[in-house]
PDB file of C-alpha atoms in Angstrom:
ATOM      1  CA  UNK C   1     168.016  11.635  54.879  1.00 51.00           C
ATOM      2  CA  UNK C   2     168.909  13.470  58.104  1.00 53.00           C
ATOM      3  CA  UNK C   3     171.192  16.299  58.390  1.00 53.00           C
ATOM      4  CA  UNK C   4     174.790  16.542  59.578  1.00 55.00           C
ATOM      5  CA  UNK C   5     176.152  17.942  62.616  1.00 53.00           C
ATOM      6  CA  UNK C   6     177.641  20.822  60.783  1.00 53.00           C
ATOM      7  CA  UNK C   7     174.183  21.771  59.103  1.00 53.00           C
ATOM      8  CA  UNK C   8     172.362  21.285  62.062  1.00 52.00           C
ATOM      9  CA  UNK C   9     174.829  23.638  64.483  1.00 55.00           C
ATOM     10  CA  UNK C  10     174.430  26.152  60.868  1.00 54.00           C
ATOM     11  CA  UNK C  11     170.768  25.927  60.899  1.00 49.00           C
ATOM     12  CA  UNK C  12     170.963  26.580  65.008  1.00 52.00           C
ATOM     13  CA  UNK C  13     172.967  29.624  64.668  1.00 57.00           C
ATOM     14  CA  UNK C  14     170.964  31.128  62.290  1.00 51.00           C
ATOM     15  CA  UNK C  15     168.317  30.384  64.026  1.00 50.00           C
ATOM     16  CA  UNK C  16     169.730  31.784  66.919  1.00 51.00           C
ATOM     17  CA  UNK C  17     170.730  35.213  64.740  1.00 52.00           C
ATOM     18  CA  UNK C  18     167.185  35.342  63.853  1.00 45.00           C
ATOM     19  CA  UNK C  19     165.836  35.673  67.223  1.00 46.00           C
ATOM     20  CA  UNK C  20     168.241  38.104  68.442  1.00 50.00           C
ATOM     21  CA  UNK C  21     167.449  40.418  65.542  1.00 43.00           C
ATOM     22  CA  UNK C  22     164.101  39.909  66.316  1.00 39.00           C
ATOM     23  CA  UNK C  23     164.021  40.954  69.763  1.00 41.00           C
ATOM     24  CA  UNK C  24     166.684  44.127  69.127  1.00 40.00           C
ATOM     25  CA  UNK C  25     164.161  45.117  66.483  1.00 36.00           C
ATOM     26  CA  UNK C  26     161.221  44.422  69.084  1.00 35.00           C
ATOM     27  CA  UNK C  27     163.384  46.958  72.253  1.00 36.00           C
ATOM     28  CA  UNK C  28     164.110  49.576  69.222  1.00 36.00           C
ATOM     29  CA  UNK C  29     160.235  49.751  68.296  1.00 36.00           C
ATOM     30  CA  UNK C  30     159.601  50.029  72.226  1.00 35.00           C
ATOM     31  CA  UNK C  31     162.390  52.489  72.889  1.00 37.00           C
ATOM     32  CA  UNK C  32     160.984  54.920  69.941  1.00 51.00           C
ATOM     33  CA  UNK C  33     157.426  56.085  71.152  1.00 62.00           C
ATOM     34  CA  UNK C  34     156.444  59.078  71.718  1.00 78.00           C
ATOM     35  CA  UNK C  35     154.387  60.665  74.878  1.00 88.00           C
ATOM     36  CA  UNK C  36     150.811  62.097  73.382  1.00 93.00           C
ATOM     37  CA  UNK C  37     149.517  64.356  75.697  1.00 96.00           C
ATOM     38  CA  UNK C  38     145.652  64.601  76.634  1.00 97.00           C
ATOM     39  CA  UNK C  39     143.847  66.801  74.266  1.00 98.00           C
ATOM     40  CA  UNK C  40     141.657  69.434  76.505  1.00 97.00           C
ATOM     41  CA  UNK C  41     138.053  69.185  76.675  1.00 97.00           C
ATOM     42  CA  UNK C  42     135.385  66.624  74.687  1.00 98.00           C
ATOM     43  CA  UNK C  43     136.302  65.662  71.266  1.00 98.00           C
ATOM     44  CA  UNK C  44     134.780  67.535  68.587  1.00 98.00           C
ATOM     45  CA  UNK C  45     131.664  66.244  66.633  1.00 98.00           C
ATOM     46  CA  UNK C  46     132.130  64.607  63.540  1.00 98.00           C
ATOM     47  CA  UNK C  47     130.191  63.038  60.841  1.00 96.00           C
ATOM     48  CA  UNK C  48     130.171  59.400  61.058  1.00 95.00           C
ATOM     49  CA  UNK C  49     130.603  58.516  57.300  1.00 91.00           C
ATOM     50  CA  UNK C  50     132.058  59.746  54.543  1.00 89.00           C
ATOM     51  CA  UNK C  51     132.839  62.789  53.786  1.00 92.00           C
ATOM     52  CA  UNK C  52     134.185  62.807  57.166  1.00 95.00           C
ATOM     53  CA  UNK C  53     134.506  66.393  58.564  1.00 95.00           C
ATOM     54  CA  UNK C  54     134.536  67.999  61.659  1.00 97.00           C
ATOM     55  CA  UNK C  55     131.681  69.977  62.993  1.00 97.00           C
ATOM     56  CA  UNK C  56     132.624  72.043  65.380  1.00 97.00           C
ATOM     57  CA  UNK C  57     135.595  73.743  67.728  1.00 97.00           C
ATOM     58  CA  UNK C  58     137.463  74.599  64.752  1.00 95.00           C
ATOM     59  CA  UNK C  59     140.315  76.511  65.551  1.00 95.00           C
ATOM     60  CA  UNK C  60     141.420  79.913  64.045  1.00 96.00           C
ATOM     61  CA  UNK C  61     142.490  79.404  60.196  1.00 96.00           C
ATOM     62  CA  UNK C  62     145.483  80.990  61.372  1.00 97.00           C
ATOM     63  CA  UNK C  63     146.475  77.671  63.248  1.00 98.00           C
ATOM     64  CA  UNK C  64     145.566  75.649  60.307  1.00 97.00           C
ATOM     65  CA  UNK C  65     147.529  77.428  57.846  1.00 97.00           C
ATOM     66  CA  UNK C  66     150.966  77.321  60.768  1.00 98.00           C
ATOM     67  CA  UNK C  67     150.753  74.079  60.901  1.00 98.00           C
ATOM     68  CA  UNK C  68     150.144  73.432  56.814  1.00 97.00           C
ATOM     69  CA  UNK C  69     153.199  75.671  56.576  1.00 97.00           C
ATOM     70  CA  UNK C  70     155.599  73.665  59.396  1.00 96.00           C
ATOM     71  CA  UNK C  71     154.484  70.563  57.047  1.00 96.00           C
ATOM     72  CA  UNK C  72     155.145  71.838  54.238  1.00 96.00           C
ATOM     73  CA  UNK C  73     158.915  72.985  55.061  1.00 93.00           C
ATOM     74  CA  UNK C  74     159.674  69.436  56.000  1.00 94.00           C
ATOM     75  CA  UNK C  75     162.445  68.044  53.772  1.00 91.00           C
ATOM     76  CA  UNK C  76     160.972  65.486  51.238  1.00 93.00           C
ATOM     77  CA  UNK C  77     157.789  66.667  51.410  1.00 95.00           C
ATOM     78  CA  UNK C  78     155.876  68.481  48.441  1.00 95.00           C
ATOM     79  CA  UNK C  79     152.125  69.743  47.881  1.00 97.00           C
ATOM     80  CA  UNK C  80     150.059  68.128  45.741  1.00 94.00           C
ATOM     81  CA  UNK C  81     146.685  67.310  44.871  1.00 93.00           C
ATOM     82  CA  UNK C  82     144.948  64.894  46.866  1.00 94.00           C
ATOM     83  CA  UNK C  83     144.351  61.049  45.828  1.00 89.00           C
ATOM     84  CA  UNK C  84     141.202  60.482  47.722  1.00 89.00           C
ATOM     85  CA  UNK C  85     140.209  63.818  48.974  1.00 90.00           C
ATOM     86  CA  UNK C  86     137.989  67.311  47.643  1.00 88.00           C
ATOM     87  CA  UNK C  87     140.373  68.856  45.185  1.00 85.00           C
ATOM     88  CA  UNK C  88     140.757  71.612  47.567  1.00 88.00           C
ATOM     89  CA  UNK C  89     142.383  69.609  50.218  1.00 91.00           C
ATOM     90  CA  UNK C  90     146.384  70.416  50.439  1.00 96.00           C
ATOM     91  CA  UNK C  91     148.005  67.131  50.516  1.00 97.00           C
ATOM     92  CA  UNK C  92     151.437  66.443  51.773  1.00 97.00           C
ATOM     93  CA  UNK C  93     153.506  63.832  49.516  1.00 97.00           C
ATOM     94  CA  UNK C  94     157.034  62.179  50.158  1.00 97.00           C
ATOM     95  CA  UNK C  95     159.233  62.840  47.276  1.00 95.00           C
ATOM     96  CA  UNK C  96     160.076  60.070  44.526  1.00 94.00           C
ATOM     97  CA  UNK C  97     163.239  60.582  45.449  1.00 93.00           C
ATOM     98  CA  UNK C  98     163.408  59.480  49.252  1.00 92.00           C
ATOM     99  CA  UNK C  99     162.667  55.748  49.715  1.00 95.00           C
ATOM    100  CA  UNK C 100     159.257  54.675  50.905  1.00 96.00           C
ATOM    101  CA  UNK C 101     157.862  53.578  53.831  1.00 95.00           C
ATOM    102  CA  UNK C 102     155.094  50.687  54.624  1.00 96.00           C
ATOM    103  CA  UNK C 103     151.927  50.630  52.160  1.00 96.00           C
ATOM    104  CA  UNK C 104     149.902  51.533  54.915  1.00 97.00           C
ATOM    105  CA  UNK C 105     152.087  54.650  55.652  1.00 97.00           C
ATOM    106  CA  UNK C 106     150.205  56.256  52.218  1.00 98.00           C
ATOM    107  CA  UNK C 107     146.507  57.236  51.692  1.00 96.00           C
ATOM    108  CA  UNK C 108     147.359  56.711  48.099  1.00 92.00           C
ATOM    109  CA  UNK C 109     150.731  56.789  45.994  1.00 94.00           C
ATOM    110  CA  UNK C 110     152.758  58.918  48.179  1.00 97.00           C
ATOM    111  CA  UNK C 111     150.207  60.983  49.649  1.00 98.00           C
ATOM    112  CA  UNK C 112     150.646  61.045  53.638  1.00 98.00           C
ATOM    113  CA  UNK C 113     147.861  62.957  54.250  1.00 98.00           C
ATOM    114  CA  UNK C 114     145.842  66.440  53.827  1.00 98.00           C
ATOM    115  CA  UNK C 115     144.710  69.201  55.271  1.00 97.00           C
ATOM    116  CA  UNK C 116     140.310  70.288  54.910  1.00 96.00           C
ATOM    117  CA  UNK C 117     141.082  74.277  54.290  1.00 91.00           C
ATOM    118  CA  UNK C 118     136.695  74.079  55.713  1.00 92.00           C
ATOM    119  CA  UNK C 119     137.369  72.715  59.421  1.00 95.00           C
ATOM    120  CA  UNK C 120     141.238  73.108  59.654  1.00 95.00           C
ATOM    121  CA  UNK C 121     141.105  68.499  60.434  1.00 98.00           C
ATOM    122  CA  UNK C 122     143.155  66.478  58.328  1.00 98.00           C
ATOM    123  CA  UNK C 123     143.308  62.965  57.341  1.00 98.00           C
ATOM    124  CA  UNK C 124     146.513  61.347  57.527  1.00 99.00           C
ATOM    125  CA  UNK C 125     148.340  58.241  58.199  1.00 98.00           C
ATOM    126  CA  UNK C 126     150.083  57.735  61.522  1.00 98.00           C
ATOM    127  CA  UNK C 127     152.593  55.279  62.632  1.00 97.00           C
ATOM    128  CA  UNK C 128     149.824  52.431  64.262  1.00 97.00           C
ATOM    129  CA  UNK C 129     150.852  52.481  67.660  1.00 96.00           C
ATOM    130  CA  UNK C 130     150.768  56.948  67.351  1.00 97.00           C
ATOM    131  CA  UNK C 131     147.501  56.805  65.748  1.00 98.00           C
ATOM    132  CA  UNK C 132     146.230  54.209  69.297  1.00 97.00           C
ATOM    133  CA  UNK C 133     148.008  56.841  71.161  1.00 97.00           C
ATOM    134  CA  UNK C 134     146.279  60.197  69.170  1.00 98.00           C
ATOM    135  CA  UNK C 135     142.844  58.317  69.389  1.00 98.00           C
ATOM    136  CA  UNK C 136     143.217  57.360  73.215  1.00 98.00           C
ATOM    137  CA  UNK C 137     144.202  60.855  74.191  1.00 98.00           C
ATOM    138  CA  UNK C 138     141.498  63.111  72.046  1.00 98.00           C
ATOM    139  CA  UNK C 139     143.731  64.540  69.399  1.00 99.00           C
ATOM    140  CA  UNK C 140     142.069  62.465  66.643  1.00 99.00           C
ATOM    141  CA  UNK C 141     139.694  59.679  65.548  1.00 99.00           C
ATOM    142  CA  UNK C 142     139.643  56.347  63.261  1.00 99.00           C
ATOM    143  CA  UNK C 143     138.201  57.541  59.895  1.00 98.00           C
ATOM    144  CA  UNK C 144     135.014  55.566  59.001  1.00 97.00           C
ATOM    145  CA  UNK C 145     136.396  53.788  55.823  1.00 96.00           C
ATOM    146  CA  UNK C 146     139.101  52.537  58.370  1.00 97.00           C
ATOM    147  CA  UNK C 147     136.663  51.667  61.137  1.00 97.00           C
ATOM    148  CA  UNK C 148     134.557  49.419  58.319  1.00 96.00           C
ATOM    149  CA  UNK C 149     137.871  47.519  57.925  1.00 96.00           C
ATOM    150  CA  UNK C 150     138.230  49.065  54.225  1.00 96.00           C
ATOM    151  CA  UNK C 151     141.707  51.029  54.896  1.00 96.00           C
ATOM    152  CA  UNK C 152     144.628  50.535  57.526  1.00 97.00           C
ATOM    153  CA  UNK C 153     143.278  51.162  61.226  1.00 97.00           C
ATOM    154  CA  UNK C 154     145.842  53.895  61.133  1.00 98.00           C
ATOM    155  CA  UNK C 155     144.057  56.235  59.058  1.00 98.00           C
ATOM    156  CA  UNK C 156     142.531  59.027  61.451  1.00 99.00           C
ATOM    157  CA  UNK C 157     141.453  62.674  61.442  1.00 99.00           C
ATOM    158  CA  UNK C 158     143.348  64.414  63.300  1.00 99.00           C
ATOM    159  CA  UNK C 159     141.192  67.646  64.825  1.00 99.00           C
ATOM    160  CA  UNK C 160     141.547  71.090  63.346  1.00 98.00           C
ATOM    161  CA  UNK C 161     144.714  72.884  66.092  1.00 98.00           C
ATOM    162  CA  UNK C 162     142.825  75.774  68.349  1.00 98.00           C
ATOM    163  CA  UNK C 163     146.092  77.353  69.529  1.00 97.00           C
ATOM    164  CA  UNK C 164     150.040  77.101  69.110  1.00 97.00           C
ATOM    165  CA  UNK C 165     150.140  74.599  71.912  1.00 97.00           C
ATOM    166  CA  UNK C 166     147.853  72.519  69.966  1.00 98.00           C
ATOM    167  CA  UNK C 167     149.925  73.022  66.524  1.00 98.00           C
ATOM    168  CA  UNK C 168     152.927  71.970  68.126  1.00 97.00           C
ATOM    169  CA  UNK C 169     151.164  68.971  69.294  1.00 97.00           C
ATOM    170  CA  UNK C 170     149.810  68.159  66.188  1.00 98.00           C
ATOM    171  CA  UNK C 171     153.449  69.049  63.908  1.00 97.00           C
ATOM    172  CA  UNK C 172     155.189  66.636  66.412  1.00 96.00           C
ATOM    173  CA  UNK C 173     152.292  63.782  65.202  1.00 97.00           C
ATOM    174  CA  UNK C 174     152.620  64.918  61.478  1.00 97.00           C
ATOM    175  CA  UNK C 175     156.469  64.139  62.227  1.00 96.00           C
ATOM    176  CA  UNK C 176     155.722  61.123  63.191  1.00 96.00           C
ATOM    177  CA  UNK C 177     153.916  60.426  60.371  1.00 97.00           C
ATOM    178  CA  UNK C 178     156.612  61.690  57.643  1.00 97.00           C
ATOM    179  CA  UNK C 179     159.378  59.599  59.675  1.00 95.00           C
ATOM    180  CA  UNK C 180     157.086  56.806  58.721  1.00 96.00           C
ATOM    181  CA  UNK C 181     156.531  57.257  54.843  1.00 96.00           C
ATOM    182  CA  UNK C 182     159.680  57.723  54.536  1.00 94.00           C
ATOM    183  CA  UNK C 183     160.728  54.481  56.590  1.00 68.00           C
ATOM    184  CA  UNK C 184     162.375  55.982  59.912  1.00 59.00           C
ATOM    185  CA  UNK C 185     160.375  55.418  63.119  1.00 48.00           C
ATOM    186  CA  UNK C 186     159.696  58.239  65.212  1.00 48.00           C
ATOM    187  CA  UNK C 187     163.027  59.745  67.157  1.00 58.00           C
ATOM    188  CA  UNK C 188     163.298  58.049  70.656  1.00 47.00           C
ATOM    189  CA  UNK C 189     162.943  61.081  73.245  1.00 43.00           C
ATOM    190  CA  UNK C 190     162.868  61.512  77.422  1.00 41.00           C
ATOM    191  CA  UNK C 191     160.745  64.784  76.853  1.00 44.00           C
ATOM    192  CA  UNK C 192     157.265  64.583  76.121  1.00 48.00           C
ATOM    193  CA  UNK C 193     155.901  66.647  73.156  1.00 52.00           C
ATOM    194  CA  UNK C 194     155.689  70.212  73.572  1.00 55.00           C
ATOM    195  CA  UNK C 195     152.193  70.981  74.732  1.00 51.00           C
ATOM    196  CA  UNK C 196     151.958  68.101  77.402  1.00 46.00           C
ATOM    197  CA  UNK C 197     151.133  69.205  80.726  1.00 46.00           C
ATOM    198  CA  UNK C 198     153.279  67.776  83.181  1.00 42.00           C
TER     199      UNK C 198
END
């Protein structure tokens, strides 16, 4: 039994509404990137399994604990105790109350990430296309349960800040992140982070 003209022009239009939405949804993911500026110097040496820390060019705990604290003050976001890390990590959770983001926006439950208080790194959860873009220009590195294909590719450590340029680097990626979880892509922007060298 075939259709009629009047379903067929319905199914068309739809159809048609579909693809439109598609590609406006395609130019607003391409419009809303951020610029990741090249991290200075050689990456920092890890371990390459689990627990994953960093070894070395660990910046001031200072840093660490300004950048924790910038996190931290985000609306939405409470400490808590990590899912998956040393109960001495501080982990950074989207409120019940705000609406979440994709599964693979989450280490675990709500947690978005933490900070190691040891090296000043943290594991967290990037939007994928930040996390290529954090990887690509030194400011952090697949984790090796994601690497083995056993968690989202966008689970990285992101290396311990060594100076307010870096921690403003790394706040505008932790942004990022919490715009994720809690289902908002990162703000559209003609400047490039703070930190990038023009």
């Amino acid at each position: 039994m075939g259709s009629t003209p009047c379903e067929q022009k319905g199914k068309s239009s739809m159809i048609k509404r579909e693809r439109e939405e598609g590609q406006k949804q395609e130019a607003l993911l391409s419009e809303r990137t951020m610029a990741v500026p090249q991290r200075l110097g050689p990456r920092p040496r890890t371990t390459p399994r689990t627990p994953h820390l960093q070894q070395d060019q660990h910046g001031a705990p200072e840093m660490s604990a300004m950048l924790a604290e910038r996190v931290f003050a985000l609306p939405d976001i409470e400490e808590g105790q990590s899912t998956i890390s040393d109960p001495r990590s501080r982990a950074f959770w989207l409120k019940r109350s705000v609406p979440a983001g994709p599964p693979n926006a989450f280490l675990g439950r709500r947690e978005i990430g933490h900070f190691h208080p040891w090296d000043g790194s943290m594991h967290v959860m990037l939007p994928p296309d930040v996390a290529r873009q954090a990887v690509a220009s030194g400011w952090a590195e697949v984790h090796p349960v994601a690497a083995a294909g056993m968690a989202p590719e966008n689970l990285v450590m992101v290396y311990s800040p060594r100076d307010e340029q870096e921690v403003n680097v790394l706040f505008a990626l932790l942004q990022a992140a919490y715009r994720y979880a809690g289902g908002r892509l990162p703000e559209h922007t003609e400047k490039p982070i703070p930190g990038e060298k023009k």
